[in-house]
C-alpha positions as MATLAB code, in Angstrom:
seq = 'MEYSMLVQAIRDGVQERDDLDWKKELPNPQNPNARVEFAKDVAAFVNNGGGLIVYGVAESNSVAASIETVNNWSDSVEQRLRSWAYSLIQPPVHGLEFVQLTGSSSEQAIVLSVPASPDTPHFVFQNGTIRAPRRYGSHTVDMGERDIEQAYRRRFEDRRNNDRLLEDLLEQATLGINTGAGLWMAAAARPTRPRPSHTGRVDRADAQAILGAFISQNPFLTPGSGSIEADVNPRPGYRKWRSEEIRFSNKTVVDIYDDGSVALAVKAKDAALEGFDPTRDIHVMDAQSLPAHICHLARTTAEQLSVLGEFEISITMSSPPGNPIFIRTFEPVINFMRNREELAPIHRFVPVTGILESTGPEQEALETVRGLALDIMNQGGAMALGNVYLKDSV';
ca = [
      80.352  106.146   83.491;
      78.687  106.121   80.060;
      79.791  106.470   76.450;
      77.675  109.611   76.084;
      80.045  111.357   78.495;
      82.863  111.000   75.965;
      80.684  112.438   73.213;
      79.842  115.375   75.452;
      83.523  115.830   76.369;
      84.355  116.235   72.672;
      81.522  118.745   72.187;
      82.734  120.742   75.185;
      86.402  120.489   74.218;
      87.462  119.038   77.553;
      91.171  119.471   78.092;
      93.608  117.011   79.581;
      94.483  117.633   83.209;
      96.683  116.098   85.835;
      93.926  113.514   86.447;
      92.735  112.995   82.827;
      94.561  111.832   79.703;
      93.110  111.286   76.191;
      94.741  108.585   74.079;
      93.824  107.702   70.506;
      94.636  104.008   70.767;
      95.769  101.266   73.101;
      99.501  100.610   73.569;
     100.867   98.658   70.596;
     102.699   95.509   71.757;
     104.765   95.626   68.539;
     106.297   98.886   69.723;
     109.340   98.059   71.899;
     108.757  101.163   73.988;
     105.036  100.559   74.556;
     105.352   98.640   77.817;
     107.589  101.266   79.422;
     105.412  104.139   78.190;
     102.309  102.460   79.610;
     104.025  101.841   82.956;
     105.185  105.458   83.003;
     101.636  106.712   82.376;
     100.221  104.576   85.196;
     102.967  105.536   87.647;
     102.554  109.231   86.791;
      98.847  109.122   87.646;
      99.213  107.097   90.813;
     102.009  109.392   92.023;
      99.650  112.326   91.531;
      96.692  110.852   93.422;
      95.042  108.831   90.642;
      92.976  109.655   87.570;
      91.578  108.405   84.254;
      93.326  107.367   81.040;
      90.818  107.164   78.179;
      91.728  105.065   75.138;
      89.704  105.825   72.021;
      89.642  109.627   72.112;
      92.022  111.578   69.867;
      93.251  114.944   71.155;
      94.426  118.139   69.526;
      96.560  120.439   71.653;
      95.530  118.387   74.696;
      91.809  118.897   73.938;
      89.408  116.015   73.184;
      88.866  116.141   69.406;
      87.264  112.950   68.081;
      86.233  109.385   68.865;
      88.598  106.704   67.556;
      86.974  103.320   68.116;
      89.066  100.726   69.970;
      88.578   97.425   68.151;
      91.242   95.175   69.645;
      90.133   95.021   73.274;
      90.019   91.580   74.927;
      90.737   89.859   78.223;
      94.223   88.957   77.002;
      94.961   92.621   76.210;
      93.816   93.618   79.686;
      96.011   90.948   81.268;
      98.999   92.112   79.213;
      98.574   95.714   80.370;
      98.200   94.624   83.978;
     101.373   92.529   83.734;
     103.297   95.478   82.277;
     102.244   97.689   85.159;
     102.972   95.016   87.764;
     106.410   94.053   86.428;
     107.776   97.534   85.682;
     106.421   99.599   88.584;
     107.697   99.342   92.145;
     106.019   99.214   94.569;
     103.370   97.419   92.476;
     100.181   99.339   91.712;
      97.027   97.536   92.809;
      93.404   98.268   91.989;
      93.645   99.185   88.299;
      90.129   99.164   86.830;
      89.372   98.899   83.107;
      85.887  100.004   82.001;
      84.583   99.232   78.520;
      82.254  101.924   77.107;
      80.139  101.148   74.050;
      78.225  103.573   71.840;
      74.929  103.138   70.004;
      76.539  101.192   67.169;
      80.046   99.730   67.163;
      81.905  102.612   68.819;
      83.990  101.571   71.786;
      86.397  103.180   74.220;
      88.366  101.844   77.180;
      88.739  103.835   80.370;
      91.545  102.955   82.770;
      90.911  104.167   86.315;
      94.201  104.538   88.168;
      93.678  104.652   91.949;
      95.407  106.707   94.552;
      97.980  104.708   96.471;
      99.259  104.659  100.048;
     102.670  103.562   98.729;
     103.762  106.600   96.725;
     106.239  107.297   95.310;
     106.085  104.563   92.664;
     109.087  104.062   90.398;
     109.441  102.792   86.826;
     112.466  100.569   86.105;
     113.934  100.674   82.592;
     117.318   99.330   81.458;
     118.923   99.915   84.836;
     117.437  103.382   85.286;
     114.852  104.415   87.863;
     112.292  107.147   87.230;
     109.500  108.541   89.381;
     107.056  110.169   86.923;
     104.061  112.274   87.892;
     101.421  114.302   86.110;
     101.894  118.043   85.746;
      98.838  119.447   84.017;
      98.509  117.589   80.709;
     102.163  116.485   80.733;
     104.233  113.829   82.480;
     107.410  114.923   84.237;
     109.968  113.208   86.468;
     109.898  113.899   90.176;
     112.937  115.651   91.599;
     114.791  114.691   94.757;
     112.751  117.094   96.887;
     109.477  115.778   95.392;
     110.495  112.205   96.195;
     111.448  113.170   99.740;
     108.063  114.806  100.299;
     106.266  111.796   98.811;
     107.999  109.438  101.242;
     107.148  111.767  104.122;
     103.474  111.709  103.095;
     103.568  107.917  102.772;
     104.828  107.412  106.327;
     102.450  110.022  107.737;
      99.507  108.431  105.902;
     100.434  105.036  107.304;
     100.463  106.422  110.834;
      97.078  108.032  110.220;
      95.644  104.839  108.736;
      96.911  102.820  111.692;
      95.166  105.236  114.048;
      91.952  105.040  112.013;
      91.998  101.227  112.108;
      92.621  101.289  115.856;
      89.662  103.645  116.229;
      87.412  101.283  114.240;
      88.404   98.402  116.532;
      87.807  100.537  119.612;
      84.404  101.706  118.380;
      83.350   98.105  117.671;
      83.969   97.082  121.282;
      82.840  100.369  122.873;
      80.337   99.691  125.623;
      81.073   95.964  125.619;
      82.127   94.369  128.884;
      85.331   92.849  127.530;
      86.243   91.732  131.036;
      83.422   89.178  130.973;
      85.168   86.874  128.524;
      87.437   86.641  125.539;
      86.601   88.971  122.651;
      87.830   89.084  119.080;
      87.605   92.205  116.935;
      88.493   92.991  113.338;
      88.288   96.057  111.119;
      88.724   96.776  107.414;
      89.230  100.238  105.939;
      89.300  100.946  102.170;
      92.352  102.757  100.850;
      89.925  104.568   98.528;
      87.073  105.459  100.905;
      83.571  106.037   99.611;
      83.333  109.788   98.869;
      81.476  111.891  101.427;
      79.403  113.563   98.691;
      77.646  110.231   98.032;
      75.865  110.687  101.352;
      74.699  108.170  103.934;
      74.586  104.471  103.231;
      70.926  103.554  102.739;
      69.336  101.255  105.276;
      68.435   98.895  102.442;
      72.109   98.697  101.425;
      73.160   97.996  105.012;
      70.537   95.251  105.265;
      71.698   93.742  101.967;
      75.292   93.706  103.222;
      74.309   92.015  106.484;
      72.134   89.492  104.663;
      74.969   88.526  102.341;
      77.430   88.497  105.238;
      75.564   85.835  107.218;
      75.048   83.684  104.130;
      77.572   81.058  103.076;
      81.112   82.301  103.644;
      83.194   81.422  100.552;
      86.371   80.920  102.603;
      85.064   78.492  105.247;
      84.445   74.772  104.911;
      80.764   73.750  105.231;
      79.535   73.927  108.815;
      82.569   75.804  110.139;
      82.623   79.135  111.931;
      79.019   80.154  111.330;
      78.107   83.632  112.536;
      74.874   85.432  113.353;
      74.116   89.109  112.759;
      70.954   91.161  113.116;
      69.837   92.222  109.623;
      67.883   95.151  111.087;
      70.670   97.576  112.032;
      70.210  100.831  113.896;
      71.778  104.125  112.806;
      74.915  105.479  114.426;
      77.314  108.305  113.742;
      78.012  107.922  110.014;
      77.444  104.202  110.273;
      74.932  101.412  110.795;
      75.311   99.050  113.759;
      74.036   95.495  114.040;
      74.011   93.732  117.424;
      73.041   90.091  117.737;
      72.752   88.372  121.121;
      72.191   84.618  121.250;
      72.429   83.128  124.738;
      75.961   84.053  125.905;
      77.170   84.822  122.372;
      77.238   88.311  120.964;
      78.190   89.770  117.574;
      78.567   93.444  116.685;
      78.875   94.627  113.070;
      79.552   98.247  112.079;
      79.100   99.442  108.490;
      80.436  102.957  107.923;
      79.429  105.482  105.284;
      82.986  105.560  103.872;
      82.936  101.783  103.230;
      84.837  100.798  106.380;
      83.560   97.854  108.382;
      84.256   96.446  111.839;
      83.318   93.258  113.620;
      83.422   92.260  117.294;
      82.629   88.705  118.359;
      82.579   87.139  121.794;
      84.480   83.863  121.675;
      82.146   80.910  122.097;
      82.214   78.604  125.080;
      83.181   75.299  123.493;
      81.435   73.327  126.269;
      84.389   70.955  126.409;
      85.927   69.582  129.579;
      88.660   71.889  130.780;
      87.669   74.737  128.426;
      87.712   78.188  130.076;
      85.901   80.869  127.997;
      87.737   83.667  129.834;
      91.103   82.611  128.388;
      90.507   79.848  125.827;
      89.572   80.332  122.197;
      88.576   77.420  120.002;
      90.846   77.012  116.999;
      87.793   77.250  114.725;
      86.943   80.715  116.079;
      90.547   81.868  115.737;
      90.715   80.803  112.092;
      87.210   81.899  111.089;
      87.571   85.536  112.213;
      89.825   86.499  109.245;
      87.334   84.798  106.923;
      84.462   86.800  108.431;
      86.092   90.236  108.201;
      87.323   89.613  104.638;
      83.893   88.350  103.593;
      82.251   91.394  105.195;
      84.680   93.805  103.505;
      84.246   92.317  100.024;
      80.463   92.131  100.444;
      80.421   95.817  101.432;
      82.675   96.735   98.505;
      80.336   95.002   96.070;
      77.189   96.587   97.486;
      78.635  100.118   97.759;
      80.908  100.023   94.667;
      84.078  100.526   96.723;
      87.215   99.960   94.628;
      90.838   99.309   95.494;
      92.091   97.600   98.623;
      91.132   97.201  102.262;
      93.573   97.471  105.131;
      92.751   94.767  107.668;
      93.485   94.647  111.396;
      92.508   91.835  113.795;
      92.949   91.723  117.557;
      91.882   89.746  120.651;
      91.406   90.705  124.287;
      90.903   88.717  127.467;
      90.192   89.759  131.077;
      93.214   91.392  132.747;
      95.804   88.879  133.911;
      94.456   86.055  131.712;
      96.715   84.899  128.876;
      94.969   83.676  125.743;
      95.264   80.040  124.641;
      94.227   78.904  121.167;
      92.944   75.404  121.907;
      93.956   73.078  119.095;
      93.392   69.353  118.721;
      95.493   66.258  118.149;
      94.943   65.505  114.437;
      94.316   61.758  114.718;
      92.455   61.268  117.988;
      90.764   64.713  117.855;
      91.661   65.372  121.486;
      91.948   68.946  122.750;
      95.527   69.740  123.698;
      96.317   70.760  127.260;
      97.398   74.334  127.885;
     100.847   73.063  128.908;
     101.375   72.040  125.289;
     100.393   75.443  123.932;
     102.024   78.866  123.845;
     100.209   81.401  126.048;
      99.531   84.753  124.394;
     100.177   87.313  127.113;
      99.770   90.234  124.717;
      98.122   89.628  121.376;
      99.855   91.547  118.596;
      97.261   92.874  116.105;
      97.417   91.010  112.812;
      97.332   93.213  109.714;
      97.075   92.670  105.975;
      95.864   93.996  102.636;
      92.745   92.648  100.889;
      91.660   93.344   97.316;
      88.048   94.554   97.314;
      87.323   92.703   94.066;
      88.960   89.985   92.016;
      89.295   86.203   92.258;
      88.149   84.565   95.477;
      91.263   82.399   95.452;
      93.466   85.471   95.888;
      91.238   86.688   98.718;
      91.430   83.227  100.307;
      95.222   83.466  100.324;
      94.897   86.725  102.258;
      92.495   85.062  104.697;
      94.836   82.130  105.264;
      97.805   84.456  105.718;
      95.975   86.402  108.434;
      94.844   83.182  110.104;
      98.382   81.778  110.083;
      99.674   84.934  111.813;
      97.052   84.381  114.513;
      97.906   80.706  114.905;
     101.645   81.415  115.047;
     101.081   83.611  118.106;
      99.446   80.610  119.765;
     102.398   78.360  118.946;
     100.873   76.551  115.939;
     102.853   76.310  112.699;
     100.142   75.231  110.254;
      96.473   75.832  109.446;
      95.263   72.663  107.799;
      91.978   72.690  105.905;
      89.471   71.610  108.548;
      87.945   75.055  108.983;
      89.416   77.181  106.199;
      89.318   76.042  102.607;
      92.666   75.627  100.865;
      91.161   76.471   97.464;
      87.949   77.897   95.998;
];
């Protein structure tokens, strides 16, 4: 997006639509109604599938008329607007993106990209009242009871579809793998705002860049923990690139899809410890590092392919039929591997799910990683993570 596009929009007399709104200036914090009006604008767009709010363009009869330079933009203003949206809209809207456009001299405009959301309808709370606004052409109207009912129906149907798509990614990652030969872990991440199909195939160079960054230092793992190998020369597949790395008895599969989805399948390592059975035992380091790997892969892909919004994450494990899974932990002082009798057998691993922001502070992403890892550890009877393998701060 470039400033020249706004100039051209004024020349062409581009009209506001249900996914485009021209605004002369930013919300004025001195106006007592500004915070609610801003929240209403954001909720209206997200309830209608997303769109753009452009600050710095005056309109006449809903048509772009002139540039009005925005002079008071700063990080603190952005944070204030984000806090207004977060505090007044339920469910909260994630993935708001502010883009600063600058002209040849001192002209400046701010574009707010409001994403589509899997959690519609979103409501605005004001003085004890609840409203569900949405865009209708160039206007904002309140949703009626029937509109709200249909929105909830779409939300639940979308969730079922997304669950099926995540399950399919996990299945594709392990397709053709002899999962009966040992214990396998698989994880998948799917963006809630997939990369548009009109952008075409992911270039091989982009896939190689993603894989190269993926096997570099993982920001969520402590030094020397949970290292992973991946072949940086992937082969093409159906609307994806696949990397397969085989080292001795270890194997790693990475899928990078054209829509920005990613999947990862890893054979659990044989810890080469006395009493360790690779067909039913998983080292605690492997169990905790898998969430770090899939989140690192997803955010690396988002950066390389300019994928915005959130990723839905799903993680699962499988062992040969009849073998329960044991997450082998250690006594903290003597560093002695606990016997299986002291652990909780996992007869059926329940897939662990979560939401990951594609961009933003690494600390927030780390909290997602640790939350996923804790869900895994809880299934194995452990109540805490510690910071031996996963960092507790970045």
